[in-house]
Coordinates of C-alpha atoms and ligand atoms in Angstrom, one line a residue:
M1 CA 80.4 87.9 129.3
K2 CA 81.9 90.7 131.5
L3 CA 85.4 91.5 130.6
T4 CA 87.8 93.1 133.0
H5 CA 88.0 96.9 133.3
R6 CA 91.7 96.4 132.3
V7 CA 90.8 95.2 128.8
S8 CA 87.5 97.0 128.2
Q9 CA 89.0 100.4 128.9
V10 CA 91.2 100.2 125.8
P11 CA 90.2 100.3 122.1
A12 CA 91.4 97.8 119.5
S13 CA 94.6 98.7 117.7
I14 CA 93.5 100.8 114.7
T15 CA 96.7 100.2 112.7
L16 CA 96.1 96.5 112.9
A17 CA 92.4 96.7 112.3
V18 CA 92.7 98.9 109.1
T19 CA 95.6 96.7 107.8
A20 CA 93.6 93.5 108.3
K21 CA 90.7 95.1 106.5
A22 CA 92.8 96.1 103.6
K23 CA 94.4 92.7 103.4
A24 CA 91.0 91.0 103.4
M25 CA 89.6 93.4 100.7
K26 CA 92.7 92.5 98.6
A27 CA 92.1 88.8 99.1
E28 CA 88.5 89.3 97.8
G29 CA 90.0 90.7 94.6
I30 CA 89.4 94.4 95.3
D31 CA 92.1 96.7 93.8
I32 CA 93.2 98.3 97.0
C33 CA 96.1 100.6 97.7
S34 CA 97.2 100.2 101.3
F35 CA 99.3 102.7 103.1
S36 CA 98.2 101.5 106.5
A37 CA 100.6 99.5 108.6
G38 CA 104.3 100.4 108.7
E39 CA 105.2 97.1 107.1
P40 CA 108.1 97.0 104.6
D41 CA 106.9 95.1 101.4
F42 CA 110.3 93.5 100.9
D43 CA 110.9 89.8 101.6
T44 CA 113.1 89.1 104.6
P45 CA 116.7 88.9 103.3
A46 CA 117.6 85.4 102.1
H47 CA 120.5 84.8 104.5
I48 CA 118.3 85.5 107.5
K49 CA 115.6 83.0 106.2
E50 CA 118.4 80.5 105.5
A51 CA 119.6 80.8 109.1
A52 CA 116.2 80.1 110.5
K53 CA 115.7 77.1 108.1
K54 CA 119.0 75.7 109.2
A55 CA 118.1 76.1 112.8
L56 CA 114.8 74.2 112.1
D57 CA 116.7 71.4 110.3
E58 CA 119.2 71.2 113.2
G59 CA 116.3 70.6 115.6
K60 CA 116.4 74.0 117.3
T61 CA 112.8 73.6 118.0
K62 CA 112.8 73.3 121.8
Y63 CA 112.2 75.6 124.8
G64 CA 115.1 78.1 125.4
P65 CA 115.9 80.6 128.1
A66 CA 113.1 83.1 128.8
A67 CA 115.4 86.0 128.3
G68 CA 116.6 84.8 124.9
E69 CA 119.2 82.7 123.2
P70 CA 122.6 83.7 124.8
R71 CA 124.2 84.2 121.4
L72 CA 121.5 86.6 120.3
R73 CA 121.6 88.6 123.6
Q74 CA 125.3 88.9 123.1
A75 CA 125.0 90.0 119.5
I76 CA 122.4 92.6 120.5
A77 CA 124.7 93.9 123.3
K78 CA 127.6 94.1 120.8
K79 CA 125.4 96.0 118.3
L80 CA 124.4 98.5 121.0
V81 CA 128.0 99.0 122.1
T82 CA 129.5 99.5 118.6
E83 CA 126.6 101.2 116.8
N84 CA 125.0 103.2 119.6
Q85 CA 127.8 103.7 122.1
L86 CA 125.7 102.1 124.8
N87 CA 127.8 100.2 127.3
Y88 CA 125.6 97.0 127.6
Q89 CA 126.5 93.4 128.3
S90 CA 124.3 90.3 127.5
E91 CA 122.8 90.6 131.0
N92 CA 121.5 94.0 130.1
V93 CA 119.5 92.6 127.2
I94 CA 116.2 90.6 126.9
V95 CA 114.8 89.2 123.7
T96 CA 111.0 89.8 123.3
N97 CA 108.2 88.9 120.9
G98 CA 108.7 92.0 118.8
G99 CA 109.2 95.7 119.7
K100 CA 105.6 96.0 120.9
H101 CA 106.1 93.2 123.4
S102 CA 109.3 94.8 124.6
L103 CA 107.6 98.1 125.3
F104 CA 104.6 96.3 127.0
N105 CA 106.9 94.3 129.3
I106 CA 109.0 97.3 130.2
I107 CA 105.9 99.3 131.2
L108 CA 104.3 96.3 133.1
T109 CA 107.6 95.9 135.0
L110 CA 108.0 99.5 136.0
I111 CA 104.5 101.1 136.3
E112 CA 102.2 100.8 139.3
P113 CA 98.6 102.0 139.5
G114 CA 98.8 105.8 140.1
D115 CA 102.1 106.2 138.3
E116 CA 102.2 108.8 135.4
V117 CA 103.9 108.3 132.1
I118 CA 104.8 111.2 129.8
I119 CA 104.1 110.7 126.2
P120 CA 104.6 113.4 123.5
S121 CA 101.5 113.6 121.2
P122 CA 101.2 112.7 118.3
Y123 CA 102.3 109.3 119.6
W124 CA 102.4 105.8 118.4
L125 CA 98.9 104.5 119.3
S126 CA 99.8 101.7 121.6
Y127 CA 101.9 103.7 124.1
P128 CA 99.0 105.2 126.1
E129 CA 97.0 101.9 126.0
M130 CA 100.0 99.9 127.3
V131 CA 100.2 102.4 130.2
K132 CA 96.5 102.0 131.0
L133 CA 96.8 98.2 130.8
A134 CA 99.5 98.4 133.4
G135 CA 97.2 100.6 135.6
G136 CA 99.2 103.7 135.1
T137 CA 98.1 107.2 133.8
P138 CA 99.3 108.4 130.4
V139 CA 100.1 112.1 130.4
L140 CA 99.9 113.4 126.9
V141 CA 101.9 116.4 125.9
S142 CA 100.8 118.2 122.7
T143 CA 103.4 119.0 120.1
T144 CA 102.8 120.9 116.8
Q145 CA 104.2 121.0 113.4
A146 CA 105.8 124.3 114.3
T147 CA 108.2 122.5 116.7
G148 CA 108.6 119.6 114.3
Y149 CA 106.3 117.6 116.6
K150 CA 109.1 117.4 119.2
I151 CA 108.5 117.9 122.9
T152 CA 110.6 120.8 124.3
P153 CA 112.6 120.6 127.6
S154 CA 110.3 123.1 129.2
Q155 CA 107.2 121.1 128.2
L156 CA 108.8 118.0 129.7
R157 CA 109.7 119.8 132.9
E158 CA 106.2 121.3 133.3
S159 CA 104.6 117.9 132.8
I160 CA 106.6 116.1 135.6
T161 CA 104.8 115.6 138.9
P162 CA 105.8 113.5 142.0
Q163 CA 103.8 110.7 140.4
T164 CA 105.9 110.7 137.2
K165 CA 107.9 107.6 136.7
L166 CA 108.6 107.4 133.0
F167 CA 109.0 109.4 129.8
I168 CA 108.5 107.7 126.4
L169 CA 110.8 109.0 123.6
N170 CA 110.5 107.8 120.0
S171 CA 113.1 109.0 117.6
P172 CA 112.8 108.6 114.6
S173 CA 109.1 109.0 115.4
N174 CA 106.1 107.1 114.3
P175 CA 103.8 108.7 113.1
T176 CA 105.5 112.1 112.4
G177 CA 109.0 111.0 111.2
S178 CA 110.7 113.6 113.5
V179 CA 114.3 112.9 114.6
Y180 CA 115.7 114.6 117.7
T181 CA 119.1 116.3 117.3
P182 CA 121.9 115.5 119.8
E183 CA 121.4 119.0 121.3
E184 CA 117.7 118.5 121.8
L185 CA 118.3 115.1 123.4
A186 CA 120.9 116.6 125.7
A187 CA 118.4 119.2 126.9
L188 CA 115.7 116.5 127.5
A189 CA 118.3 114.3 129.3
E190 CA 119.1 117.2 131.7
V191 CA 115.4 117.4 132.7
I192 CA 115.2 113.6 133.0
V193 CA 118.3 113.3 135.3
A194 CA 117.3 116.4 137.4
S195 CA 113.8 114.9 138.0
D196 CA 115.2 111.3 138.5
I197 CA 112.7 109.7 136.2
M198 CA 113.3 106.9 133.6
V199 CA 113.1 107.2 129.8
I200 CA 112.1 104.5 127.3
S201 CA 114.0 105.2 124.1
D202 CA 112.1 103.5 121.3
E203 CA 114.6 103.2 118.6
I204 CA 112.9 100.8 116.2
Y205 CA 113.3 103.2 113.2
E206 CA 116.9 104.1 113.9
K207 CA 118.2 102.9 110.6
I208 CA 115.7 104.8 108.4
L209 CA 117.0 108.3 108.2
Y210 CA 117.0 110.9 105.4
D211 CA 118.8 114.1 104.3
G212 CA 121.8 113.7 106.7
A213 CA 119.7 113.2 109.8
K214 CA 121.6 111.1 112.4
H215 CA 120.3 108.8 115.1
V216 CA 121.8 109.3 118.5
S217 CA 120.6 107.2 121.5
I218 CA 119.8 109.4 124.4
G219 CA 121.4 106.9 126.8
S220 CA 124.8 107.4 125.1
L221 CA 125.1 111.1 126.2
N222 CA 126.4 110.6 129.7
P223 CA 126.5 108.0 132.6
E224 CA 123.6 109.7 134.5
I225 CA 121.1 109.5 131.6
F226 CA 122.5 106.0 130.6
S227 CA 121.4 104.6 134.0
R228 CA 117.9 106.0 133.5
T229 CA 117.5 104.8 129.9
I230 CA 115.8 101.6 128.6
V231 CA 116.3 101.0 124.9
S232 CA 113.5 99.3 123.0
S233 CA 113.9 98.0 119.4
G234 CA 113.4 95.1 117.2
F235 CA 114.1 93.5 113.8
A236 CA 110.7 94.2 112.1
K237 CA 111.3 97.5 110.4
G238 CA 115.0 97.6 109.6
F239 CA 115.3 93.9 108.4
S240 CA 111.8 93.5 107.0
M241 CA 111.0 90.9 109.6
T242 CA 107.5 92.1 110.8
G243 CA 106.0 88.6 111.1
W244 CA 109.0 87.1 112.9
R245 CA 108.2 88.8 116.1
V246 CA 111.7 89.4 117.4
G247 CA 112.4 92.5 119.4
Y248 CA 114.5 93.4 122.5
A249 CA 114.9 95.7 125.4
A250 CA 118.2 96.8 127.0
G251 CA 118.6 98.5 130.3
P252 CA 119.6 98.2 133.9
I253 CA 120.1 94.5 134.9
E254 CA 117.5 94.7 137.7
L255 CA 114.8 95.7 135.2
I256 CA 115.9 93.0 132.7
K257 CA 115.6 90.4 135.6
G258 CA 112.1 91.7 136.3
M259 CA 111.1 91.4 132.7
T260 CA 112.6 87.9 132.5
I261 CA 110.3 86.8 135.5
L262 CA 107.4 88.3 133.6
Q263 CA 108.3 86.5 130.4
G264 CA 108.9 83.3 132.3
H265 CA 105.3 83.3 133.4
S266 CA 103.7 84.5 130.2
T267 CA 105.4 83.9 126.8
S268 CA 108.6 82.0 127.8
N269 CA 111.2 82.2 125.1
V270 CA 110.7 83.9 121.7
C271 CA 110.4 81.3 118.9
T272 CA 113.8 79.6 118.9
F273 CA 114.5 79.4 115.2
A274 CA 113.3 82.9 114.6
Q275 CA 116.0 84.0 117.1
H276 CA 118.6 82.2 114.9
G277 CA 117.3 84.3 112.0
A278 CA 117.8 87.4 114.1
I279 CA 121.4 86.4 114.9
A280 CA 122.1 86.2 111.1
A281 CA 120.5 89.6 110.7
L282 CA 123.0 91.2 113.1
E283 CA 126.1 89.1 112.2
G284 CA 125.5 88.7 108.4
P285 CA 126.0 91.0 105.5
Q286 CA 124.3 94.4 105.9
D287 CA 124.1 95.5 102.2
C288 CA 120.4 94.4 102.1
L289 CA 119.6 97.3 104.4
Q290 CA 120.9 99.8 101.8
V291 CA 118.7 98.3 99.1
M292 CA 115.6 98.7 101.2
F293 CA 116.7 102.1 102.4
D294 CA 117.3 103.4 98.8
A295 CA 113.7 102.3 97.9
F296 CA 112.3 104.1 100.9
T297 CA 114.2 107.3 99.9
A298 CA 112.7 107.2 96.4
R299 CA 109.2 106.4 97.7
R300 CA 109.4 109.2 100.3
V301 CA 110.2 111.8 97.6
A302 CA 107.4 110.4 95.2
M303 CA 104.8 110.5 97.9
L304 CA 105.8 113.8 99.3
E305 CA 105.7 115.5 95.9
A306 CA 102.3 114.0 95.1
V307 CA 100.8 115.2 98.5
Q308 CA 102.3 118.6 98.1
A309 CA 100.6 119.0 94.8
I310 CA 97.2 118.4 96.3
P311 CA 95.5 121.6 97.3
G312 CA 94.2 121.5 100.9
L313 CA 96.8 119.0 102.2
T314 CA 99.9 120.1 104.1
C315 CA 102.8 117.9 105.2
S316 CA 106.2 118.5 106.6
K317 CA 109.2 116.6 105.4
P318 CA 109.9 113.7 107.7
D319 CA 113.6 113.1 108.7
G320 CA 113.1 109.4 109.5
A321 CA 110.8 106.3 109.5
F322 CA 108.5 105.6 106.6
Y323 CA 105.4 107.7 107.2
L324 CA 103.9 111.0 106.0
F325 CA 101.8 112.7 108.6
I326 CA 99.5 115.0 106.6
D327 CA 97.4 117.9 107.9
I328 CA 93.9 117.6 106.5
S329 CA 92.2 120.4 108.5
K330 CA 91.6 122.5 105.4
T331 CA 89.3 119.8 104.0
G332 CA 86.9 120.4 106.9
M333 CA 86.7 116.6 107.6
N334 CA 87.8 114.8 110.7
S335 CA 90.3 112.1 110.3
L336 CA 88.0 109.1 110.8
D337 CA 85.4 110.3 108.3
F338 CA 88.2 111.2 105.8
C339 CA 89.8 107.7 106.1
N340 CA 86.5 105.8 106.0
A341 CA 85.3 107.7 102.9
L342 CA 88.6 107.3 101.1
L343 CA 88.5 103.6 101.7
E344 CA 84.8 103.3 100.6
E345 CA 85.0 105.6 97.5
K346 CA 88.6 105.1 96.3
Q347 CA 89.8 101.9 98.0
V348 CA 92.8 103.6 99.6
A349 CA 93.6 102.4 103.2
I350 CA 95.3 104.9 105.5
I351 CA 95.3 105.5 109.3
P352 CA 93.3 108.4 110.9
G353 CA 95.3 110.8 113.0
I354 CA 92.9 110.5 115.8
A355 CA 94.5 107.1 116.6
F356 CA 97.8 109.0 117.2
G357 CA 96.1 111.8 119.2
T358 CA 95.5 114.3 116.4
D359 CA 92.2 114.4 114.5
E360 CA 93.5 117.0 112.0
C361 CA 95.9 114.6 110.4
I362 CA 96.2 111.3 108.6
R363 CA 99.1 108.9 108.4
L364 CA 100.3 107.3 105.2
S365 CA 103.0 104.6 105.2
Y366 CA 105.3 104.5 102.2
A367 CA 106.8 101.2 103.0
T368 CA 105.1 99.8 99.9
D369 CA 105.8 99.6 96.2
M370 CA 106.0 102.5 93.8
T371 CA 103.1 101.4 91.6
S372 CA 100.7 101.5 94.6
I373 CA 102.1 104.9 95.6
E374 CA 101.5 106.4 92.2
K375 CA 98.0 104.8 91.9
G376 CA 97.0 105.6 95.5
M377 CA 98.2 109.3 95.3
E378 CA 96.2 109.8 92.1
R379 CA 93.1 108.4 93.9
L380 CA 93.8 110.6 97.0
S381 CA 94.0 113.6 94.8
Q382 CA 90.7 112.8 93.1
F383 CA 89.1 112.2 96.5
V384 CA 90.3 115.5 98.0
A385 CA 89.1 117.4 94.9
S386 CA 85.6 115.8 95.3
I387 CA 85.2 117.1 98.9
K388 CA 82.5 119.8 98.9
Ligands
LIG401 N1 104.0 99.8 114.2 C1 103.4 99.6 112.9 C2 102.5 100.8 112.6 O1 102.4 101.8 113.3 C3 102.7 98.3 112.8 C4 101.3 98.2 113.3 C5 101.3 98.2 114.8 O2 101.9 97.4 115.4 O3 100.6 99.1 115.4 O4 102.0 100.8 111.6

């Protein structure tokens, strides 16, 4: 069968493929340590599950509006106003099937064939593929460990052409854990406004910050950047709701209307009772977040210390999210060979940096239990020591 160029030009998602392989190996009884997908190991907090069960029992099992349950859109808008200083109303918000779907629909609604989209590299692996699926051209801008893997204002300015439509900013970042400071955001905002392009601010890791790092939404800086910002986020990472598939986008009403048309002809509404769970996540007690966050903080320290003790591996301290992005160049191996051999020989699943645009690195997620971290780090250490 001949598939369209649209689909055949993009590879499968490596994060999903490695994660599925690790889960299948575990189901076969293999003692595997998986640091693959960024998927918190915690159960979804009980009050969120109760709200979804109640919605089911009350018969909230029918079609709903394509843009989302009005109460959820309102709760999201309220959160964006109070927590992020973004002046949105319900009409500025659309509920999507997870953060990934939100990003895909924003890009499909804004990007025409020939349009360029600037993406700092290393990047989350689906950004460039989403742009290609929309017919656009990803423009990858290399960043290094020396600049904390952050794009500079001059790099952004130099990458903008008459075809540039969009810039994708992800802070806190997957895979590097970088968090942009308010000053850095202000300098980028100046370039965005002067060039009259739009920015997607992917804020899915906004609640996972360390060592005093603060999350600021670029759209909150001034009215000019606000009108050019589209926020994308979801409930998966912060509330441990990965399988629920509830995310959202917020931005100019015209864009949200366009995305609603797209959803009206593709997915329709997000699962109705899952949306009721999301309402409880926003309106219910927030102390569950602290419990998960405290665990991430301890795991980050444990994993970082273990990696720093392995000769040949270097890693900067991430300020946010739950990944370590580790430089393996001193081992002489490329990231794909490294990850394949580690899985084969030591049953440790991690993601090769090539998936994020950097073959010299590997990504480890520490959104998993401490026992797996201790065991997996010991195996990683033995593996690196065995490389000739
Ligand atoms: N975003 C997560 C990750 O990077 C989940 C997997 C995916 O959707 O790619 O691990």
